[in-house]
Coordinates of C-alpha atoms in Angstrom, one line a residue:
M1209 CA 0.0 0.0 0.0
P1210 CA -1.0 2.5 -1.2
F1211 CA -2.9 0.6 -3.9
S1212 CA -5.3 1.8 -6.6
I1213 CA -7.7 0.0 -9.0
D1214 CA -9.7 1.5 -11.8
G1215 CA -12.8 -0.6 -12.5
N1216 CA -16.1 -0.7 -14.4
L1217 CA -19.6 -2.1 -13.5
D1218 CA -21.7 -3.3 -16.4
G1219 CA -25.1 -4.4 -15.2
S1220 CA -26.8 -4.2 -18.6
V1221 CA -27.3 -8.0 -18.8
N1222 CA -26.6 -9.4 -15.3
P1223 CA -26.1 -7.7 -11.9
D1224 CA -22.5 -6.7 -11.7
I1225 CA -20.7 -6.2 -8.4
D1226 CA -16.9 -6.3 -8.2
F1227 CA -15.2 -8.2 -5.4
F1228 CA -11.4 -8.0 -4.6
K1229 CA -9.6 -10.3 -2.2
F1230 CA -6.6 -8.9 -0.3
T1231 CA -4.0 -10.1 2.1
G1232 CA -2.4 -7.8 4.6
S1233 CA -0.8 -7.5 8.1
P1234 CA -3.3 -8.5 10.8
G1235 CA -4.2 -5.7 13.1
Q1236 CA -3.2 -3.0 10.6
T1237 CA -5.7 -0.1 10.1
V1238 CA -6.5 0.5 6.5
K1239 CA -8.5 3.4 4.8
V1240 CA -10.4 2.6 1.6
N1241 CA -12.0 5.1 -0.8
L1242 CA -14.5 4.2 -3.6
Q1243 CA -14.9 7.1 -6.0
S1244 CA -17.0 7.5 -9.1
N1245 CA -18.0 10.3 -11.4
T1246 CA -20.7 8.2 -13.1
F1247 CA -22.7 6.7 -10.2
D1248 CA -23.3 6.9 -6.5
P1249 CA -21.0 4.1 -5.1
T1250 CA -21.5 1.8 -2.2
L1251 CA -18.4 0.1 -0.6
G1252 CA -18.3 -3.0 1.5
V1253 CA -15.6 -5.0 3.4
F1254 CA -15.9 -8.7 4.2
D1255 CA -13.7 -11.2 6.1
S1256 CA -12.4 -14.4 4.7
S1257 CA -15.7 -16.2 5.4
C1258 CA -17.6 -13.5 3.3
I1259 CA -19.2 -12.1 6.5
L1260 CA -19.8 -8.3 6.1
I1261 CA -17.6 -6.3 8.5
N1262 CA -18.8 -2.9 7.4
S1263 CA -20.3 -0.9 4.6
N1264 CA -20.7 2.7 3.5
D1265 CA -22.7 4.7 1.0
D1266 CA -21.6 8.3 1.5
D1267 CA -18.4 9.6 3.0
P1268 CA -19.2 10.1 6.8
A1269 CA -17.2 13.3 6.7
G1270 CA -19.9 14.7 4.3
G1271 CA -19.6 16.7 1.2
T1272 CA -19.6 13.9 -1.4
S1273 CA -21.5 10.8 -2.5
N1274 CA -18.3 8.8 -2.6
S1275 CA -17.7 6.0 -0.1
K1276 CA -15.1 5.7 2.6
L1277 CA -14.3 3.1 5.2
T1278 CA -11.6 2.6 7.8
F1279 CA -11.2 -0.9 9.3
I1280 CA -8.7 -3.2 11.0
I1281 CA -7.4 -6.1 9.0
P1282 CA -8.7 -9.4 10.5
A1283 CA -6.5 -11.9 12.4
D1284 CA -6.0 -14.2 9.4
G1285 CA -4.9 -11.2 7.3
I1286 CA -7.6 -11.7 4.6
F1287 CA -10.3 -9.3 3.7
V1288 CA -12.5 -8.7 0.6
L1289 CA -13.7 -5.4 -0.8
A1290 CA -16.9 -5.0 -2.8
A1291 CA -17.8 -2.1 -5.2
T1292 CA -21.4 -1.6 -6.1
Q1293 CA -24.0 1.1 -6.7
C1294 CA -26.1 2.8 -4.0
C1295 CA -28.0 1.5 -2.3
D1296 CA -27.1 -2.1 -2.8
F1297 CA -26.3 -3.0 0.8
G1298 CA -27.0 -6.7 0.1
F1299 CA -24.3 -6.6 -2.6
N1300 CA -26.4 -8.5 -5.1
I1301 CA -28.0 -5.9 -7.4
G1302 CA -24.9 -4.2 -8.8
G1303 CA -24.7 -1.1 -11.0
N1304 CA -23.3 0.7 -14.0
G1305 CA -20.3 3.0 -14.5
T1306 CA -16.6 3.5 -13.9
Y1307 CA -15.0 3.9 -10.5
Q1308 CA -11.6 4.0 -8.7
L1309 CA -10.9 2.0 -5.6
T1310 CA -7.9 3.1 -3.4
L1311 CA -6.3 1.5 -0.3
Q1312 CA -3.7 3.1 2.0
P1313 CA -2.5 2.7 5.5
F1314 CA -4.6 4.8 7.9
Q1315 CA -2.5 7.5 9.6
T1316 CA -3.7 9.3 12.6
I1317 CA -2.7 12.5 14.5
G1318 CA -2.3 12.6 18.2
S1319 CA -4.7 15.4 19.3
I1320 CA -5.9 18.9 18.7
S1321 CA -6.1 20.9 22.0
G1322 CA -6.4 24.4 23.4
R1323 CA -8.1 26.6 25.9
L1324 CA -10.8 29.3 25.9
V1325 CA -10.3 32.5 27.8
N1326 CA -11.9 35.9 28.4
A1327 CA -10.1 38.3 26.1
V1328 CA -10.1 41.1 28.7
T1329 CA -9.3 39.3 32.0
Q1330 CA -7.6 36.2 30.5
A1331 CA -9.7 34.1 32.9
A1332 CA -10.6 30.6 31.7
L1333 CA -14.1 30.2 30.2
P1334 CA -15.7 27.0 31.6
G1335 CA -18.1 24.7 29.7
F1336 CA -20.2 24.4 32.9
P1337 CA -21.7 26.4 34.4
D1338 CA -22.1 29.8 32.6
P1339 CA -20.9 30.8 30.1
F1340 CA -21.2 27.2 28.7
A1341 CA -18.2 27.5 26.4
T1342 CA -18.0 25.0 23.5
V1343 CA -15.7 24.3 20.6
M1344 CA -16.3 22.8 17.2
L1345 CA -13.6 21.1 15.1
Q1346 CA -13.8 21.6 11.3
L1347 CA -11.9 19.8 8.6
C1348 CA -10.8 22.1 5.8
D1349 CA -10.8 20.2 2.5
P1350 CA -10.4 22.8 1.1
F1351 CA -13.3 24.7 2.7
C1352 CA -14.0 24.4 6.4
H1353 CA -17.5 23.0 6.0
V1354 CA -17.0 19.6 7.4
V1355 CA -17.8 19.4 11.2
V1356 CA -15.6 16.7 12.6
S1357 CA -16.6 16.9 16.2
E1358 CA -18.0 19.3 18.9
E1359 CA -17.7 19.4 22.6
G1360 CA -18.0 21.5 25.7
V1361 CA -14.7 22.6 27.3
D1362 CA -13.8 21.6 30.9
S1363 CA -14.0 23.7 34.0
A1364 CA -10.5 25.1 33.2
G1365 CA -11.6 26.1 29.7
R1366 CA -9.5 23.3 28.1
F1367 CA -10.5 21.0 25.2
S1368 CA -8.8 18.1 23.4
F1369 CA -9.9 16.3 20.2
T1370 CA -8.6 12.8 19.5
N1371 CA -11.5 11.3 17.7
D1372 CA -14.3 12.4 15.4
S1373 CA -18.0 12.4 16.3
L1374 CA -18.2 8.7 15.2
G1375 CA -15.3 7.7 17.5
Q1376 CA -12.8 7.3 14.6
P1377 CA -9.2 8.6 15.1
L1378 CA -8.4 11.9 13.4
E1379 CA -6.5 11.9 10.2
P1380 CA -3.7 14.4 9.2
G1381 CA -5.1 17.4 7.4
D1382 CA -6.0 21.1 7.7
Y1383 CA -8.2 22.0 10.6
Q1384 CA -10.0 25.0 12.2
V1385 CA -11.5 25.4 15.6
F1386 CA -14.7 27.4 16.1
A1387 CA -15.2 28.6 19.7
S1388 CA -18.3 30.1 21.3
A1389 CA -19.7 30.9 24.8
T1390 CA -23.0 32.5 26.0
D1391 CA -23.0 36.3 25.6
Y1392 CA -19.4 36.3 24.2
L1393 CA -18.5 37.0 20.6
S1394 CA -17.7 33.8 18.7
R1395 CA -14.3 33.3 17.1
Q1396 CA -12.6 30.9 14.8
T1397 CA -8.9 30.1 14.6
P1398 CA -6.9 30.4 11.3
V1399 CA -6.6 27.2 9.4
F1400 CA -3.7 25.0 10.7
P1401 CA -2.1 21.8 9.4
V1402 CA -1.7 18.7 11.6
T1403 CA 0.6 16.0 10.6
A1404 CA 0.6 12.2 11.5
G1405 CA 1.3 11.6 15.2
E1406 CA 1.3 15.3 16.0
N1407 CA -0.3 16.7 19.2
H1408 CA -1.3 20.2 18.0
D1409 CA -2.0 22.9 20.7
V1410 CA -3.7 25.9 19.3
G1411 CA -3.1 27.8 22.5
D1412 CA -5.5 30.2 24.1
I1413 CA -8.5 31.3 22.1
A1414 CA -9.6 34.6 23.5
L1415 CA -13.3 35.5 23.3
Q1416 CA -14.5 39.0 23.6
P1417 CA -16.8 39.4 26.6
P1418 CA -20.1 41.3 26.2
V1419 CA -20.2 45.1 26.7
F1420 CA -23.2 46.3 28.7
I1421 CA -24.7 49.7 28.2
G1422 CA -26.3 51.9 30.9
S1423 CA -29.7 52.8 29.6
I1424 CA -31.9 53.9 26.6
S1425 CA -34.3 56.7 27.2
G1426 CA -36.4 59.3 25.4
R1427 CA -39.7 61.1 25.3
L1428 CA -42.9 60.7 23.3
V1429 CA -44.6 63.8 22.0
D1430 CA -47.5 64.9 19.7
A1431 CA -46.0 65.8 16.3
V1432 CA -48.2 68.9 16.0
T1433 CA -48.6 70.3 19.5
G1434 CA -45.3 69.0 21.0
R1435 CA -47.2 68.0 24.2
P1436 CA -46.0 64.9 26.0
L1437 CA -47.9 61.7 25.4
S1438 CA -48.6 59.8 28.6
G1439 CA -48.7 56.1 29.1
N1440 CA -50.8 56.4 32.3
I1441 CA -53.8 58.1 30.7
D1442 CA -55.2 58.6 27.3
P1443 CA -53.5 58.1 24.7
F1444 CA -51.6 55.4 26.7
A1445 CA -48.4 55.9 24.9
G1446 CA -45.4 53.5 25.0
V1447 CA -42.5 51.9 23.2
T1448 CA -41.2 48.4 22.4
L1449 CA -37.5 47.8 22.3
T1450 CA -35.8 45.3 19.9
Y1451 CA -32.2 44.3 19.9
C1452 CA -30.2 43.0 16.9
G1453 CA -27.0 41.0 17.6
D1454 CA -25.0 38.1 16.1
S1455 CA -27.9 35.7 16.3
G1456 CA -30.5 38.1 14.8
C1457 CA -33.1 40.5 16.1
G1458 CA -35.5 39.9 19.0
F1459 CA -37.9 41.6 21.4
I1460 CA -36.3 43.1 24.5
D1461 CA -39.0 44.8 26.5
Q1462 CA -42.0 47.2 26.4
A1463 CA -42.5 50.3 28.5
F1464 CA -45.3 52.9 28.8
S1465 CA -44.2 56.5 29.2
D1466 CA -44.7 58.5 32.4
S1467 CA -46.9 61.6 32.8
D1468 CA -44.2 63.7 31.1
G1469 CA -44.0 61.3 28.1
K1470 CA -40.6 59.9 29.2
F1471 CA -39.5 56.3 29.1
V1472 CA -36.3 54.5 30.1
F1473 CA -34.9 51.0 29.6
T1474 CA -32.1 49.7 31.9
S1475 CA -32.6 46.0 31.4
D1476 CA -34.6 43.5 29.3
F1477 CA -37.9 41.9 30.4
G1478 CA -36.0 39.2 32.3
G1479 CA -34.0 41.8 34.3
Q1480 CA -30.7 41.2 32.3
P1481 CA -28.5 44.2 31.5
L1482 CA -28.7 45.6 28.0
R1483 CA -25.8 44.6 25.6
N1484 CA -24.2 47.0 23.2
G1485 CA -25.3 46.8 19.6
T1486 CA -28.1 48.0 17.3
Y1487 CA -31.6 48.8 18.7
F1488 CA -35.0 49.5 17.3
I1489 CA -37.7 51.5 19.1
D1490 CA -41.4 51.4 18.0
A1491 CA -43.4 54.1 19.6
F1492 CA -47.2 53.8 19.9
A1493 CA -50.2 55.6 21.3
D1494 CA -53.9 55.2 20.9
Q1495 CA -55.1 56.9 17.7
Y1496 CA -51.6 57.9 16.7
K1497 CA -49.5 56.5 13.8
T1498 CA -46.7 54.3 15.1
T1499 CA -43.2 55.7 14.6
S1500 CA -39.8 53.9 14.6
A1501 CA -36.2 54.7 15.3
Q1502 CA -32.9 52.8 14.8
F1503 CA -29.7 53.5 16.6
D1504 CA -26.4 52.0 17.9
V1505 CA -25.3 51.9 21.5
L1506 CA -21.8 50.7 21.6
L1507 CA -19.9 52.0 24.7
D1508 CA -19.6 50.3 28.0
G1509 CA -22.0 52.0 30.5
E1510 CA -23.3 54.4 27.8
N1511 CA -26.6 56.1 28.6
R1512 CA -28.2 56.7 25.2
V1513 CA -30.8 59.4 25.0
V1514 CA -32.8 59.2 21.7
G1515 CA -34.6 62.5 22.4
D1516 CA -38.2 63.3 21.4
L1517 CA -40.0 60.8 19.2
S1518 CA -42.9 62.6 17.5
L1519 CA -46.1 60.7 16.8
Q1520 CA -48.6 61.9 14.2
S1521 CA -52.3 62.0 15.4
L1522 CA -54.6 60.1 13.0
P1523 CA -57.1 62.4 11.2
I1524 CA -60.1 60.1 11.9
R1525 CA -60.7 60.1 15.6
F1526 CA -62.7 58.0 18.1
T1527 CA -64.4 59.6 21.1
N1528 CA -67.3 58.9 23.5
K1529 CA -66.4 55.2 23.9
V1530 CA -69.2 53.5 25.7
P1531 CA -68.4 49.9 26.8
C1532 CA -70.9 47.3 27.5
K1533 CA -72.3 47.1 31.0
K1534 CA -71.5 44.4 33.5
I1535 CA -72.8 41.0 32.4
P1536 CA -73.8 38.3 34.8
K1537 CA -72.0 35.0 35.0
K1538 CA -74.8 33.3 33.1
G1539 CA -73.9 35.4 30.1
G1540 CA -75.7 37.9 28.0
S1541 CA -75.4 40.5 25.2
C1542 CA -72.5 43.0 25.1
L1543 CA -73.7 46.3 23.6
Y1544 CA -71.1 49.1 23.1
S1545 CA -70.6 52.1 20.9
V1546 CA -68.0 54.7 19.8
R1547 CA -68.2 58.1 18.1
V1548 CA -66.2 58.6 14.8
T1549 CA -65.1 62.1 13.9
N1550 CA -63.7 63.3 10.6
G1551 CA -60.7 65.5 11.3
L1552 CA -59.9 66.0 7.6
A1553 CA -60.5 69.1 5.6
T1554 CA -62.4 67.0 3.0
L1555 CA -65.3 64.6 2.9
F1556 CA -64.6 61.2 4.3
D1557 CA -66.3 58.1 2.9
G1558 CA -65.5 54.9 4.7
D1559 CA -66.6 51.9 6.6
A1560 CA -66.4 51.2 10.4
W1561 CA -66.3 47.8 12.0
S1562 CA -65.4 46.2 15.3
F1563 CA -63.1 43.4 16.1
V1564 CA -63.1 41.2 19.3
G1565 CA -60.2 39.1 20.6
A1566 CA -60.4 36.9 23.7
S1567 CA -57.9 34.6 25.5
G1568 CA -58.2 32.1 28.3
I1569 CA -61.7 31.2 27.2
G1570 CA -61.4 27.4 27.7
S1571 CA -61.7 26.2 24.1
S1572 CA -59.3 23.9 22.4
L1573 CA -57.3 26.9 21.1
D1574 CA -58.0 28.9 24.3
F1575 CA -58.5 32.1 22.2
T1576 CA -60.8 33.5 19.6
Q1577 CA -61.1 36.4 17.1
F1578 CA -64.2 37.6 15.4
Q1579 CA -66.1 40.5 13.9
P1580 CA -69.3 41.2 15.9
K1581 CA -71.6 42.5 13.2
P1582 CA -71.7 43.9 9.6
T1583 CA -69.7 46.9 8.5
Q1584 CA -71.3 50.3 9.0
R1585 CA -70.8 53.1 6.5
V1586 CA -69.5 56.4 7.8
L1587 CA -70.0 59.3 5.4
L1588 CA -68.7 62.4 7.2
Q1589 CA -68.2 66.1 6.2
P1590 CA -65.2 67.9 7.7
G1591 CA -65.6 68.0 11.5
E1592 CA -68.8 65.9 11.4
S1593 CA -69.2 62.9 13.8
R1594 CA -71.3 59.8 14.0
T1595 CA -71.9 57.2 16.6
V1596 CA -71.5 53.5 15.6
K1597 CA -72.9 50.7 17.7
F1598 CA -71.9 47.0 18.0
D1599 CA -72.9 44.0 20.0
F1600 CA -71.9 40.4 20.5
P1601 CA -73.1 37.5 22.8
L1602 CA -71.1 36.4 25.8
P1603 CA -72.0 32.8 26.8
S1604 CA -71.7 31.3 30.3
T1605 CA -69.3 28.7 29.0
V1606 CA -66.5 31.1 28.9
N1607 CA -63.8 30.2 31.5
D1608 CA -63.3 32.3 34.6
N1609 CA -60.4 34.7 34.3
A1610 CA -60.9 34.9 30.5
S1611 CA -59.9 38.3 28.9
I1612 CA -62.0 39.9 26.2
C1613 CA -61.0 43.0 24.3
A1614 CA -63.0 45.0 21.6
A1615 CA -61.6 47.4 19.1
A1616 CA -63.0 49.7 16.5
I1617 CA -61.5 50.2 13.1
V1618 CA -62.3 52.6 10.2
G1619 CA -61.2 52.2 6.6
R1620 CA -61.5 54.4 3.5
R1621 CA -63.8 53.3 0.7
P1622 CA -63.7 51.9 -1.9
S1623 CA -61.2 49.4 -0.4
A1624 CA -61.8 49.9 3.3
I1625 CA -60.3 46.6 4.5
W1626 CA -57.0 47.5 2.7
D1627 CA -57.0 51.3 3.4
T1628 CA -57.5 51.3 7.2
V1629 CA -57.0 54.8 8.6
A1630 CA -57.9 54.6 12.3
E1631 CA -58.1 52.1 15.1
T1632 CA -58.8 52.2 18.9
S1633 CA -59.2 50.0 21.9
V1634 CA -62.8 50.4 23.1
F1635 CA -62.7 48.3 26.2
C1636 CA -61.3 45.1 27.8
M1637 CA -63.2 42.9 30.3
T1638 CA -62.6 39.8 32.3
K1639 CA -64.8 37.1 33.7
G1640 CA -64.8 36.6 37.5
T1641 CA -66.9 34.8 40.0
S1642 CA -69.7 37.3 39.8
G1643 CA -69.7 37.7 36.0
F1644 CA -68.1 39.8 33.3
S1645 CA -66.7 43.1 34.4
L1646 CA -64.6 45.9 32.8
M1647 CA -60.9 46.2 33.3
P1648 CA -59.5 49.6 34.4
T1649 CA -58.8 51.6 31.2
K1650 CA -55.0 51.5 31.5
D1651 CA -55.0 47.8 32.1
G1652 CA -57.4 47.3 29.2
H1653 CA -55.1 49.2 26.8
R1654 CA -52.2 47.0 27.8
M1655 CA -54.2 43.8 27.4
F1656 CA -55.4 45.0 24.0
R1657 CA -51.8 45.5 22.8
E1658 CA -50.9 42.0 24.0
M1659 CA -53.8 40.6 22.0
E1660 CA -52.9 42.6 18.9
S1661 CA -50.1 40.2 18.1
R1662 CA -52.7 37.5 17.4
S1663 CA -55.0 39.8 15.6
T1664 CA -55.5 39.8 11.9
H1665 CA -58.3 42.3 11.8
H1666 CA -56.6 44.6 9.3
Q1667 CA -56.8 41.8 6.8
A1668 CA -60.1 40.4 7.9
K1669 CA -62.8 41.2 5.4
P1670 CA -65.8 43.0 6.9
K1671 CA -69.1 41.4 6.2

């Protein structure tokens, strides 16, 4: 060895499988490759009694459909190799096409080792507990796409690879180590060669620790008047905060502004400090158009003030919200209304409808969404108002502690469902031991915003 055979399978008349008998040194480890550009090969190795020792369809390292096996020559020194087409694991069907079979002694390296450390303090990063540091070994042939093995480091941050994920010894070649730890910036080493028998130490891999900022704050104001928008009273203004990092973007927290329109974030919803990076703020208020801002907060301990975020009042306004009265536990009809006013300088021709969402109701899905009654046309001169009324039944079967919220929506004709111009929360209620009762207005607005994530009322076609 090494030894190479070029062969051809021709199964046009009879099944064609090629078998080759070899004699070698007992106990020697041998690597066999079966390659073909014309078919997907399957490789088998048998002992002298024609008992299958092992077989392979695709290279376990991945990346190709060629076959690869590593095995130890049996005690009598005799082994048989079989070449066939996928997926002939019985080695009795055969195939068609040319191939090359190669044998060579299997060489192994000693190990690949190293240590993960904090780039600032040089302290070791353990695999358990936090920050749960891990390393992944990749074979570069030529690209570093083949994951050989992955493991957590020990309590001293150290790791050592001697086998692949299937328990096979590592071969000489070009490797790369990818290191990661919770809240740290991931890092990969340069590609490095490892020769037969070598114990390769990559040394310390330093991961950059997270940088935590101090706070993010700002103020919500009316775009025309400049007056602060409060989260405690109408229009119940607030903001949602989104963070974008290495693993993508995600919701961080939500806050309602104070009586001066101010808000501040110092941690996420779980109480964890805020990391440096890119943030998005979405500012909202009842009957105002949502506005957004994007910014970077990079410095350790930085207190970022985004300033005033101006929200534009919607020209179609809702007033005189009249929720339904308290309904007994046995159920009843919920009657409610709202007044629609045209704040435009031109005639408004549109449709108004309501939308109800409820959660914790005790059904299989435990929530529902529906439109209570047909659309009502609102044809309004500048400054003109009209009251629209809605109702829906509340059955006794609704679970205790269920939450029910009703909203009103207005759209502009002729495509009102696609040209929505105004929306408001009318009320939210909950079911208790004595029946259905209204939530406090502030709590109702907060519940309404939570339910909005499930709502599809902007696309729901009014009847």
